mmCIF file of C-alpha atoms in Angstrom:
data_model
loop_
_atom_site.group_PDB
_atom_site.id
_atom_site.type_symbol
_atom_site.label_atom_id
_atom_site.label_comp_id
_atom_site.label_asym_id
_atom_site.label_seq_id
_atom_site.Cartn_x
_atom_site.Cartn_y
_atom_site.Cartn_z
ATOM 1 C CA PRO A 1 -10.338 81.067 161.675
ATOM 2 C CA ASP A 2 -13.863 79.709 161.298
ATOM 3 C CA ALA A 3 -16.862 80.384 159.093
ATOM 4 C CA LYS A 4 -17.908 83.310 161.315
ATOM 5 C CA SER A 5 -14.546 85.069 161.025
ATOM 6 C CA ARG A 6 -14.350 88.283 159.054
ATOM 7 C CA PRO A 7 -12.602 88.017 155.656
ATOM 8 C CA PHE A 8 -8.890 88.783 155.912
ATOM 9 C CA LEU A 9 -5.624 88.559 153.984
ATOM 10 C CA VAL A 10 -2.412 86.754 154.847
ATOM 11 C CA VAL A 11 0.596 88.546 153.346
ATOM 12 C CA PHE A 12 4.161 87.223 153.230
ATOM 13 C CA PHE A 13 6.811 89.929 152.834
ATOM 14 C CA ASP A 14 10.413 89.098 151.964
ATOM 15 C CA MET A 15 13.134 91.722 151.566
ATOM 16 C CA ASP A 16 15.084 91.191 148.366
ATOM 17 C CA HIS A 17 18.871 90.785 148.469
ATOM 18 C CA LEU A 18 19.450 91.274 152.205
ATOM 19 C CA LYS A 19 22.631 89.213 151.861
ATOM 20 C CA TRP A 20 24.019 91.835 149.490
ATOM 21 C CA VAL A 21 23.392 94.529 152.110
ATOM 22 C CA ASN A 22 25.081 92.419 154.804
ATOM 23 C CA ASP A 23 28.050 91.563 152.580
ATOM 24 C CA THR A 24 28.477 95.137 151.350
ATOM 25 C CA HIS A 25 27.771 97.202 154.461
ATOM 26 C CA GLY A 26 27.938 94.748 157.377
ATOM 27 C CA HIS A 27 25.352 92.997 159.520
ATOM 28 C CA ASP A 28 24.762 96.033 161.750
ATOM 29 C CA VAL A 29 23.555 97.965 158.703
ATOM 30 C CA GLY A 30 21.559 94.918 157.626
ATOM 31 C CA ASP A 31 19.809 94.860 161.008
ATOM 32 C CA SER A 32 19.116 98.592 160.693
ATOM 33 C CA VAL A 33 17.588 98.036 157.264
ATOM 34 C CA ILE A 34 15.326 95.278 158.637
ATOM 35 C CA ARG A 35 14.107 97.641 161.361
ATOM 36 C CA GLY A 36 13.528 100.313 158.739
ATOM 37 C CA LEU A 37 11.619 97.818 156.612
ATOM 38 C CA ALA A 38 9.332 96.965 159.537
ATOM 39 C CA ALA A 39 8.699 100.660 160.217
ATOM 40 C CA HIS A 40 7.931 101.310 156.554
ATOM 41 C CA LEU A 41 5.482 98.421 156.354
ATOM 42 C CA GLN A 42 3.745 99.583 159.533
ATOM 43 C CA SER A 43 3.341 103.089 158.098
ATOM 44 C CA ARG A 44 2.011 101.948 154.722
ATOM 45 C CA LEU A 45 -0.255 99.095 155.749
ATOM 46 C CA PRO A 46 -3.959 99.567 156.557
ATOM 47 C CA ALA A 47 -4.956 100.475 160.102
ATOM 48 C CA ARG A 48 -6.532 97.121 160.991
ATOM 49 C CA HIS A 49 -3.562 94.786 160.581
ATOM 50 C CA LEU A 50 -1.139 92.649 162.558
ATOM 51 C CA LEU A 51 2.490 92.560 161.400
ATOM 52 C CA CYS A 52 4.879 89.908 162.724
ATOM 53 C CA ARG A 53 8.491 89.121 161.928
ATOM 54 C CA ARG A 54 8.664 85.506 160.806
ATOM 55 C CA SER A 55 12.435 85.039 160.468
ATOM 56 C CA GLY A 56 15.398 87.012 159.166
ATOM 57 C CA ASP A 57 14.045 89.360 156.514
ATOM 58 C CA GLU A 58 10.570 87.774 156.330
ATOM 59 C CA PHE A 59 7.383 89.285 157.748
ATOM 60 C CA VAL A 60 3.807 88.002 157.917
ATOM 61 C CA GLU A 61 0.850 90.344 158.029
ATOM 62 C CA LEU A 62 -2.843 89.748 158.670
ATOM 63 C CA VAL A 63 -5.201 92.414 157.263
ATOM 64 C CA GLU A 64 -8.954 92.553 157.804
ATOM 65 C CA VAL A 65 -11.232 93.043 154.813
ATOM 66 C CA ASP A 66 -14.450 94.928 155.601
ATOM 67 C CA ASP A 67 -16.727 97.624 154.225
ATOM 68 C CA VAL A 68 -14.039 100.277 154.756
ATOM 69 C CA GLN A 69 -11.001 98.270 153.695
ATOM 70 C CA THR A 70 -12.380 96.563 150.611
ATOM 71 C CA LEU A 71 -10.420 94.030 148.652
ATOM 72 C CA ALA A 72 -9.958 96.460 145.761
ATOM 73 C CA ASP A 73 -8.596 99.124 148.134
ATOM 74 C CA LEU A 74 -6.210 96.645 149.717
ATOM 75 C CA ARG A 75 -4.908 95.491 146.330
ATOM 76 C CA GLU A 76 -4.115 99.078 145.418
ATOM 77 C CA ARG A 77 -2.570 99.888 148.778
ATOM 78 C CA LEU A 78 -0.335 96.836 148.836
ATOM 79 C CA ALA A 79 0.907 97.532 145.331
ATOM 80 C CA ASP A 80 1.533 101.226 145.988
ATOM 81 C CA GLY A 81 4.776 101.999 147.773
ATOM 82 C CA ILE A 82 5.333 98.549 149.266
ATOM 83 C CA SER A 83 7.627 96.856 146.745
ATOM 84 C CA ALA A 84 10.293 99.604 146.400
ATOM 85 C CA PHE A 85 11.351 102.390 148.777
ATOM 86 C CA ARG A 86 14.383 103.697 150.704
ATOM 87 C CA VAL A 87 15.422 103.081 154.299
ATOM 88 C CA ASP A 88 17.594 105.405 156.385
ATOM 89 C CA ALA A 89 20.590 103.688 157.969
ATOM 90 C CA ASP A 90 23.771 104.924 159.665
ATOM 91 C CA ILE A 91 25.615 105.073 156.357
ATOM 92 C CA GLY A 92 22.786 106.935 154.606
ATOM 93 C CA SER A 93 19.700 106.101 152.584
ATOM 94 C CA ILE A 94 19.611 102.535 151.172
ATOM 95 C CA PRO A 95 17.258 101.435 148.402
ATOM 96 C CA VAL A 96 15.118 98.448 149.370
ATOM 97 C CA THR A 97 12.823 96.231 147.334
ATOM 98 C CA VAL A 98 10.326 93.788 148.782
ATOM 99 C CA SER A 99 8.505 90.797 147.316
ATOM 100 C CA ALA A 100 5.111 89.831 148.717
ATOM 101 C CA GLY A 101 2.585 87.036 148.331
ATOM 102 C CA VAL A 102 -1.071 87.324 149.340
ATOM 103 C CA ALA A 103 -3.749 84.732 150.163
ATOM 104 C CA ARG A 104 -7.413 85.410 151.031
ATOM 105 C CA PHE A 105 -9.628 83.927 153.737
ATOM 106 C CA PRO A 106 -11.985 82.252 153.044
ATOM 107 C CA GLU A 107 -11.706 82.221 149.214
ATOM 108 C CA ASP A 108 -8.273 80.601 148.964
ATOM 109 C CA ALA A 109 -8.273 78.476 152.139
ATOM 110 C CA THR A 110 -9.965 78.288 155.523
ATOM 111 C CA ALA A 111 -7.181 76.759 157.671
ATOM 112 C CA MET A 112 -4.347 79.053 158.732
ATOM 113 C CA GLN A 113 -1.637 76.594 157.697
ATOM 114 C CA ASP A 114 -3.163 76.323 154.235
ATOM 115 C CA LEU A 115 -3.404 80.105 153.973
ATOM 116 C CA LEU A 116 0.288 80.393 154.828
ATOM 117 C CA ILE A 117 1.119 77.815 152.150
ATOM 118 C CA CYS A 118 -0.954 79.744 149.589
ATOM 119 C CA ALA A 119 0.705 83.070 150.465
ATOM 120 C CA ASP A 120 4.146 81.455 150.362
ATOM 121 C CA GLY A 121 3.363 79.998 146.939
ATOM 122 C CA ALA A 122 2.356 83.432 145.656
ATOM 123 C CA LEU A 123 5.559 84.900 147.096
ATOM 124 C CA ASN A 124 7.712 82.256 145.410
ATOM 125 C CA ARG A 125 6.069 82.986 142.065
ATOM 126 C CA VAL A 126 6.923 86.683 142.479
ATOM 127 C CA LYS A 127 10.558 85.781 143.187
ATOM 128 C CA GLN A 128 10.727 83.550 140.126
ATOM 129 C CA ASN A 129 9.317 86.356 137.959
ATOM 130 C CA GLY A 130 11.841 88.983 139.004
ATOM 131 C CA ARG A 131 10.964 90.081 142.574
ATOM 132 C CA ALA A 132 9.973 93.575 143.783
ATOM 133 C CA ALA A 133 6.233 93.012 143.308
ATOM 134 C CA VAL A 134 3.064 91.823 145.057
ATOM 135 C CA GLY A 135 1.565 88.535 143.878
ATOM 136 C CA TRP A 136 -1.871 87.128 144.670
ATOM 137 C CA PHE A 137 -2.718 83.462 145.018
ATOM 138 C CA ASP A 138 -5.085 82.191 142.314
ATOM 139 C CA GLU A 139 -6.552 78.900 141.160
ATOM 140 C CA GLY A 140 -3.862 78.391 138.539
ATOM 141 C CA LEU A 141 -1.207 78.618 141.231
ATOM 142 C CA GLY A 142 -3.315 76.297 143.392
ATOM 143 C CA ARG A 143 -3.277 73.636 140.672
ATOM 144 C CA LYS A 144 0.476 74.014 140.373
ATOM 145 C CA LEU A 145 1.004 73.649 144.132
ATOM 146 C CA ARG A 146 -1.172 70.524 144.211
ATOM 147 C CA ARG A 147 0.778 69.031 141.302
ATOM 148 C CA ASP A 148 4.077 69.963 142.956
ATOM 149 C CA ARG A 149 3.021 68.131 146.119
ATOM 150 C CA LEU A 150 2.151 65.047 144.079
ATOM 151 C CA ILE A 151 5.454 65.278 142.215
ATOM 152 C CA GLN A 152 7.283 65.448 145.530
ATOM 153 C CA THR A 153 5.542 62.325 146.829
ATOM 154 C CA ARG A 154 6.480 60.343 143.703
ATOM 155 C CA LEU A 155 9.932 61.749 142.915
ATOM 156 C CA ALA A 156 12.033 59.675 145.308
ATOM 157 C CA ARG A 157 10.526 56.440 144.050
ATOM 158 C CA ALA A 158 10.987 57.574 140.450
ATOM 159 C CA ILE A 159 14.708 58.042 141.104
ATOM 160 C CA ASP A 160 15.072 54.737 142.956
ATOM 161 C CA THR A 161 13.232 52.719 140.276
ATOM 162 C CA CYS A 162 15.003 54.462 137.368
ATOM 163 C CA ALA A 163 11.697 55.855 136.095
ATOM 164 C CA ILE A 164 13.694 59.025 135.475
ATOM 165 C CA THR A 165 15.733 58.282 132.374
ATOM 166 C CA VAL A 166 18.575 60.086 130.628
ATOM 167 C CA HIS A 167 18.232 61.476 127.118
ATOM 168 C CA TYR A 168 21.105 62.960 125.139
ATOM 169 C CA LEU A 169 20.981 66.164 123.086
ATOM 170 C CA PRO A 170 23.738 66.206 120.447
ATOM 171 C CA GLU A 171 26.017 69.184 120.013
ATOM 172 C CA VAL A 172 27.564 69.741 116.586
ATOM 173 C CA ASP A 173 30.477 71.517 114.983
ATOM 174 C CA LEU A 174 28.696 74.188 112.934
ATOM 175 C CA ARG A 175 31.317 74.190 110.197
ATOM 176 C CA HIS A 176 31.171 70.487 109.446
ATOM 177 C CA VAL A 177 27.854 69.583 111.174
ATOM 178 C CA THR A 178 29.610 66.662 112.856
ATOM 179 C CA VAL A 179 28.696 65.440 116.359
ATOM 180 C CA ILE A 180 31.219 66.642 118.952
ATOM 181 C CA GLY A 181 29.346 66.136 122.217
ATOM 182 C CA PHE A 182 26.145 65.426 124.098
ATOM 183 C CA GLU A 183 24.209 67.124 126.872
ATOM 184 C CA ALA A 184 22.656 64.620 129.283
ATOM 185 C CA LEU A 185 19.084 65.561 130.247
ATOM 186 C CA ALA A 186 16.779 63.970 132.820
ATOM 187 C CA ARG A 187 13.360 62.873 131.523
ATOM 188 C CA TRP A 188 10.385 61.527 133.478
ATOM 189 C CA VAL A 189 7.110 59.992 132.339
ATOM 190 C CA ASP A 190 5.025 58.953 135.337
ATOM 191 C CA GLU A 191 2.164 56.454 135.214
ATOM 192 C CA GLU A 192 -0.091 58.822 137.165
ATOM 193 C CA LEU A 193 1.244 62.281 136.342
ATOM 194 C CA GLY A 194 2.096 61.666 132.699
ATOM 195 C CA GLU A 195 5.060 63.585 131.327
ATOM 196 C CA VAL A 196 6.708 65.643 134.068
ATOM 197 C CA LEU A 197 8.927 68.342 132.598
ATOM 198 C CA PRO A 198 12.340 69.180 134.115
ATOM 199 C CA GLY A 199 11.024 72.667 134.836
ATOM 200 C CA GLU A 200 8.543 70.983 137.171
ATOM 201 C CA PHE A 201 10.484 68.246 138.929
ATOM 202 C CA ILE A 202 13.902 69.890 139.273
ATOM 203 C CA PRO A 203 12.626 72.810 141.437
ATOM 204 C CA VAL A 204 10.727 70.255 143.519
ATOM 205 C CA ALA A 205 13.933 68.213 143.883
ATOM 206 C CA GLU A 206 15.732 71.343 145.066
ATOM 207 C CA ASP A 207 13.056 72.291 147.586
ATOM 208 C CA SER A 208 12.786 68.746 148.960
ATOM 209 C CA HIS A 209 16.565 68.175 149.194
ATOM 210 C CA MET A 210 16.644 65.488 146.500
ATOM 211 C CA MET A 211 19.012 67.174 144.031
ATOM 212 C CA GLU A 212 21.960 65.086 145.204
ATOM 213 C CA ARG A 213 20.050 61.820 144.671
ATOM 214 C CA LEU A 214 18.808 62.948 141.264
ATOM 215 C CA THR A 215 22.261 64.115 140.151
ATOM 216 C CA LEU A 216 23.923 60.896 141.342
ATOM 217 C CA HIS A 217 21.339 58.881 139.404
ATOM 218 C CA VAL A 218 21.982 60.862 136.208
ATOM 219 C CA LEU A 219 25.779 60.719 136.607
ATOM 220 C CA SER A 220 25.722 56.967 137.243
ATOM 221 C CA THR A 221 23.585 56.448 134.131
ATOM 222 C CA VAL A 222 25.934 58.588 132.047
ATOM 223 C CA HIS A 223 28.967 56.640 133.229
ATOM 224 C CA ALA A 224 27.263 53.388 132.248
ATOM 225 C CA ASP A 225 26.349 54.796 128.817
ATOM 226 C CA ARG A 226 29.665 56.477 127.977
ATOM 227 C CA PRO A 227 31.537 53.419 126.688
ATOM 228 C CA HIS A 228 28.788 52.951 124.089
ATOM 229 C CA ILE A 229 28.707 56.665 123.228
ATOM 230 C CA GLU A 230 32.475 56.921 122.866
ATOM 231 C CA ALA A 231 32.647 53.784 120.742
ATOM 232 C CA ARG A 232 30.121 55.301 118.342
ATOM 233 C CA PHE A 233 31.456 58.892 118.524
ATOM 234 C CA PRO A 234 35.143 58.834 119.530
ATOM 235 C CA GLY A 235 36.189 61.967 121.380
ATOM 236 C CA ALA A 236 32.641 63.203 122.004
ATOM 237 C CA GLN A 237 32.358 64.972 125.353
ATOM 238 C CA VAL A 238 29.342 64.470 127.626
ATOM 239 C CA SER A 239 28.052 67.235 129.898
ATOM 240 C CA VAL A 240 25.511 67.057 132.733
ATOM 241 C CA ASN A 241 23.182 69.747 134.035
ATOM 242 C CA THR A 242 22.795 70.133 137.768
ATOM 243 C CA ARG A 243 22.188 72.720 140.485
ATOM 244 C CA PRO A 244 24.752 74.249 142.868
ATOM 245 C CA GLN A 245 23.366 72.476 145.935
ATOM 246 C CA ALA A 246 24.194 69.075 144.423
ATOM 247 C CA LEU A 247 27.850 70.122 144.181
ATOM 248 C CA ARG A 248 28.162 70.096 147.959
ATOM 249 C CA SER A 249 28.191 66.311 147.727
ATOM 250 C CA ARG A 250 31.555 64.535 147.703
ATOM 251 C CA ARG A 251 29.959 61.644 145.805
ATOM 252 C CA VAL A 252 28.735 63.976 143.054
ATOM 253 C CA LEU A 253 32.179 65.563 142.727
ATOM 254 C CA ASP A 254 33.814 62.132 142.573
ATOM 255 C CA LEU A 255 31.524 60.987 139.775
ATOM 256 C CA LEU A 256 32.117 64.200 137.836
ATOM 257 C CA THR A 257 35.848 63.483 137.843
ATOM 258 C CA GLY A 258 35.421 59.770 137.155
ATOM 259 C CA VAL A 259 36.427 58.683 140.660
ATOM 260 C CA GLY A 260 34.482 55.723 142.017
ATOM 261 C CA VAL A 261 33.361 54.293 138.678
ATOM 262 C CA THR A 262 33.225 50.566 139.358
ATOM 263 C CA ASP A 263 34.033 48.992 135.992
ATOM 264 C CA GLY A 264 37.759 49.560 136.389
ATOM 265 C CA GLU A 265 38.056 51.540 133.161
ATOM 266 C CA PRO A 266 39.499 55.070 133.291
ATOM 267 C CA ARG A 267 36.920 57.736 132.554
ATOM 268 C CA ARG A 268 37.393 61.268 131.313
ATOM 269 C CA PRO A 269 35.730 63.877 133.542
ATOM 270 C CA ILE A 270 32.174 64.869 132.707
ATOM 271 C CA HIS A 271 31.624 68.514 131.875
ATOM 272 C CA LEU A 272 29.447 70.418 134.328
ATOM 273 C CA GLU A 273 26.644 72.693 133.107
ATOM 274 C CA LEU A 274 25.097 75.327 135.365
ATOM 275 C CA GLY A 275 22.329 77.733 134.352
ATOM 276 C CA GLU A 276 23.241 81.400 134.394
ATOM 277 C CA ALA A 277 20.733 82.108 137.163
ATOM 278 C CA ALA A 278 22.604 79.663 139.417
ATOM 279 C CA MET A 279 26.072 80.974 138.640
ATOM 280 C CA HIS A 280 26.410 83.442 141.506
ATOM 281 C CA THR A 281 25.326 80.805 144.035
ATOM 282 C CA ALA A 282 27.690 78.270 142.490
ATOM 283 C CA HIS A 283 30.561 80.733 142.744
ATOM 284 C CA ARG A 284 29.921 81.240 146.476
ATOM 285 C CA GLN A 285 29.551 77.543 147.209
ATOM 286 C CA LEU A 286 32.441 76.130 145.230
ATOM 287 C CA GLY A 287 35.173 78.736 145.649
ATOM 288 C CA ARG A 288 38.538 76.996 145.741
ATOM 289 C CA GLU A 289 36.863 73.642 145.135
ATOM 290 C CA MET A 290 36.089 74.690 141.564
ATOM 291 C CA GLN A 291 39.795 75.290 141.074
ATOM 292 C CA THR A 292 40.411 71.705 142.195
ATOM 293 C CA LEU A 293 37.752 70.398 139.805
ATOM 294 C CA ARG A 294 39.331 72.286 136.919
ATOM 295 C CA GLY A 295 42.681 70.771 137.841
ATOM 296 C CA LEU A 296 41.111 67.319 137.605
ATOM 297 C CA GLY A 297 39.720 68.052 134.157
ATOM 298 C CA VAL A 298 36.131 69.079 134.918
ATOM 299 C CA ARG A 299 35.085 71.980 132.710
ATOM 300 C CA LEU A 300 32.354 74.445 133.646
ATOM 301 C CA VAL A 301 29.800 75.311 130.961
ATOM 302 C CA LEU A 302 27.541 78.292 131.642
ATOM 303 C CA ASP A 303 24.131 77.273 130.286
ATOM 304 C CA ASP A 304 21.330 79.596 129.087
ATOM 305 C CA PHE A 305 23.730 82.543 128.884
ATOM 306 C CA GLY A 306 21.892 85.796 128.248
ATOM 307 C CA SER A 307 18.805 84.803 130.225
ATOM 308 C CA GLY A 308 20.092 86.418 133.434
ATOM 309 C CA ASP A 309 22.105 89.436 134.561
ATOM 310 C CA THR A 310 25.640 88.095 134.870
ATOM 311 C CA SER A 311 28.322 90.721 135.420
ATOM 312 C CA VAL A 312 31.622 90.558 133.554
ATOM 313 C CA SER A 313 33.576 90.298 136.822
ATOM 314 C CA ARG A 314 31.443 87.389 138.003
ATOM 315 C CA LEU A 315 31.811 85.605 134.667
ATOM 316 C CA ALA A 316 35.584 86.065 134.761
ATOM 317 C CA GLY A 317 35.742 84.966 138.390
ATOM 318 C CA LEU A 318 34.126 81.614 137.659
ATOM 319 C CA GLN A 319 36.876 80.770 135.166
ATOM 320 C CA GLY A 320 34.514 78.699 133.085
ATOM 321 C CA HIS A 321 35.292 76.827 129.901
ATOM 322 C CA ARG A 322 32.357 77.669 127.643
ATOM 323 C CA ILE A 323 29.163 79.711 127.485
ATOM 324 C CA LYS A 324 25.966 78.546 125.799
ATOM 325 C CA ILE A 325 23.953 81.324 124.195
ATOM 326 C CA ASP A 326 20.340 81.042 125.353
ATOM 327 C CA GLY A 327 17.856 79.782 122.766
ATOM 328 C CA SER A 328 15.725 82.928 123.068
ATOM 329 C CA LEU A 329 18.660 84.957 121.744
ATOM 330 C CA THR A 330 19.287 82.479 118.946
ATOM 331 C CA ALA A 331 15.640 82.849 117.919
ATOM 332 C CA ALA A 332 16.057 86.646 117.818
ATOM 333 C CA LEU A 333 19.238 86.541 115.727
ATOM 334 C CA GLU A 334 17.596 87.637 112.493
ATOM 335 C CA GLY A 335 16.528 90.936 114.069
ATOM 336 C CA SER A 336 18.989 93.791 114.497
ATOM 337 C CA ASP A 337 18.691 93.891 118.299
ATOM 338 C CA GLY A 338 19.253 90.149 118.630
ATOM 339 C CA MET A 339 22.261 90.311 116.344
ATOM 340 C CA GLN A 340 23.842 93.084 118.414
ATOM 341 C CA VAL A 341 23.358 91.215 121.671
ATOM 342 C CA VAL A 342 24.793 87.937 120.368
ATOM 343 C CA THR A 343 27.711 89.772 118.732
ATOM 344 C CA ALA A 344 28.555 91.434 122.057
ATOM 345 C CA MET A 345 28.304 88.122 123.911
ATOM 346 C CA ILE A 346 30.666 86.371 121.511
ATOM 347 C CA GLN A 347 33.153 89.247 121.705
ATOM 348 C CA LEU A 348 33.027 89.082 125.503
ATOM 349 C CA ALA A 349 33.622 85.327 125.431
ATOM 350 C CA ARG A 350 36.636 85.764 123.177
ATOM 351 C CA ALA A 351 38.075 88.419 125.512
ATOM 352 C CA LEU A 352 37.736 85.966 128.417
ATOM 353 C CA ASP A 353 39.106 83.056 126.361
ATOM 354 C CA LEU A 354 35.825 81.129 126.540
ATOM 355 C CA GLU A 355 34.406 78.786 123.936
ATOM 356 C CA VAL A 356 30.930 79.643 122.637
ATOM 357 C CA SER A 357 28.026 77.362 121.822
ATOM 358 C CA ALA A 358 24.456 78.249 120.801
ATOM 359 C CA GLU A 359 21.215 76.632 121.917
ATOM 360 C CA GLY A 360 17.991 76.335 119.960
ATOM 361 C CA VAL A 361 19.343 76.477 116.406
ATOM 362 C CA GLU A 362 16.382 75.771 114.135
ATOM 363 C CA SER A 363 17.288 77.142 110.710
ATOM 364 C CA GLU A 364 20.144 77.302 108.224
ATOM 365 C CA ALA A 365 19.929 81.096 108.419
ATOM 366 C CA GLN A 366 20.684 80.976 112.147
ATOM 367 C CA ARG A 367 23.568 78.578 111.518
ATOM 368 C CA GLU A 368 25.119 80.882 108.939
ATOM 369 C CA LEU A 369 24.716 83.957 111.139
ATOM 370 C CA LEU A 370 26.320 82.217 114.107
ATOM 371 C CA LEU A 371 29.228 81.006 112.026
ATOM 372 C CA GLY A 372 29.743 84.504 110.668
ATOM 373 C CA LEU A 373 29.903 85.842 114.215
ATOM 374 C CA GLY A 374 32.480 83.246 115.249
ATOM 375 C CA CYS A 375 30.298 80.701 117.066
ATOM 376 C CA GLU A 376 31.333 77.228 115.971
ATOM 377 C CA ARG A 377 29.244 74.909 118.185
ATOM 378 C CA ALA A 378 25.494 74.492 118.502
ATOM 379 C CA GLN A 379 22.583 72.270 119.388
ATOM 380 C CA GLY A 380 18.956 72.458 118.396
ATOM 381 C CA TRP A 381 16.114 71.158 116.274
ATOM 382 C CA LEU A 382 17.950 71.829 113.023
ATOM 383 C CA TYR A 383 20.141 68.865 113.924
ATOM 384 C CA ALA A 384 18.579 66.565 116.499
ATOM 385 C CA ARG A 385 16.221 66.291 119.438
ATOM 386 C CA ALA A 386 17.117 64.803 122.807
ATOM 387 C CA MET A 387 17.063 61.013 122.493
ATOM 388 C CA ARG A 388 17.587 57.747 124.328
ATOM 389 C CA LEU A 389 20.911 55.936 124.125
ATOM 390 C CA GLU A 390 19.481 53.398 121.683
ATOM 391 C CA GLU A 391 18.521 56.176 119.260
ATOM 392 C CA LEU A 392 21.832 57.954 119.759
ATOM 393 C CA LEU A 393 23.759 54.888 118.625
ATOM 394 C CA ASP A 394 21.900 54.993 115.287
ATOM 395 C CA LEU A 395 22.777 58.651 114.606
ATOM 396 C CA PRO A 396 24.909 59.473 111.574
ATOM 397 C CA ALA A 397 28.187 61.261 112.244
ATOM 398 C CA ARG A 398 26.921 64.284 110.280
ATOM 399 C CA LEU A 399 23.588 65.845 111.181
ATOM 400 C CA GLY A 400 21.099 68.096 109.453
ATOM 401 C CA PRO A 401 17.390 68.477 108.607
ATOM 402 C CA ALA A 402 17.335 65.156 106.739
ATOM 403 C CA SER A 403 18.716 63.234 109.702
ATOM 404 C CA LEU A 404 16.229 64.932 112.046
ATOM 405 C CA ALA A 405 13.337 63.960 109.791
ATOM 406 C CA ALA A 406 14.582 60.362 109.908
ATOM 407 C CA GLN A 407 14.706 60.507 113.728
ATOM 408 C CA ASP A 408 11.170 61.855 113.896
ATOM 409 C CA ALA A 409 9.880 59.197 111.506
ATOM 410 C CA ALA A 410 11.534 56.430 113.525
ATOM 411 C CA ALA A 411 10.115 57.827 116.765
ATOM 412 C CA GLY A 412 6.646 58.341 115.301
ATOM 413 C CA VAL A 413 6.779 62.116 115.720
ATOM 414 C CA ALA A 414 4.075 63.710 113.564
ATOM 415 C CA ALA A 415 5.570 67.176 113.273
ATOM 416 C CA ARG A 416 8.262 69.392 114.728
ATOM 417 C CA PRO A 417 7.219 72.224 117.042
ATOM 418 C CA MET A 418 6.643 75.643 115.597
ATOM 419 C CA ARG A 419 9.720 77.803 115.581
ATOM 420 C CA GLY A 420 10.434 79.271 119.007
ATOM 421 C CA GLN A 421 8.514 76.549 120.851
ATOM 422 C CA PRO A 422 10.403 73.959 122.892
ATOM 423 C CA PRO A 423 10.131 70.325 121.851
ATOM 424 C CA ALA A 424 7.757 68.247 123.927
ATOM 425 C CA ALA A 425 10.599 66.481 125.727
ATOM 426 C CA ALA A 426 12.605 69.601 126.553
#
């Protein structure tokens, strides 16, 4: 397009959960659904448009904006009847939902490649926020995409130069408030970008195929630190967060089990933490391999439990070791709804013979409620923040508000975050 071109939209459409259709009904039905999706989009889209199949279940559409098809009309039309509908297939009517991302020429970009990037960014934001909706590119998203590109250009060097460090978040026995373990967390402060949060650089690492390198770096650091941690806190278990794609690596699996550690000392396996949103993918990827890991002593911890939509059968199928109640549910404990949800989660864990831990514990009231419900492990700002190894080695064996205040004073922290807000380093 050039400056004389009429205004138009670029729309990315992506059918949600096509794999489920293929796995449940077969690929022939999946192909029929894709054809039905194309027919539905053609029937609902404005007259002056061009619809193309990009790949698989993805479509790209160009729509002219003019005096008849105004931007306001197009917004309404795209939102109405596009994101959810039914498609007729050989086995009957199948419900379909679609996610879409929209970019505008010339407001958002003037080059076609840039417009596609903008529309794809809007689509990805829709997927992250729950799917089955239409999202429009905006300046806020543009700033995020620009920062993501800069993060990607600097991430590999940050890993190679150890600019990404490992901090440790203590986990305590709620009954005795003694340290029983640590969660290893990646932290990055860049000379140009400033503090880069894990929620920023980990998705970039996934998209740019650097999760294996990042996970190997964290695991290697943990193995080097463990002799010091175990000397200070005998028996404390260390766990590491990662993503399912990193578990395809033989080197990652070896380091999880302690194989390949070069100092000659035997190492206990490191516990593996996976977020609930990643659990279904992890289950597909690992399969029998997870059984092997369990046999070698690796234990699976399901992180952020309650933040997703895990089914009981899927949770049982993973044969995990422990669930971690999401911090948002811990924060809601003192309300009746939050109490009911956490009670049900703990009862489910007991039925499946799973240990239970809670994230985000910030008050004695939350501690007492969790103990009363049968949760005996926790981590959070009531006890300690994530810290460097040097700070960890100065921790007392028993933790509480007084010890946290001492940590903050030593680190020069002016004040703790308001309740419900994450700490700056989280």
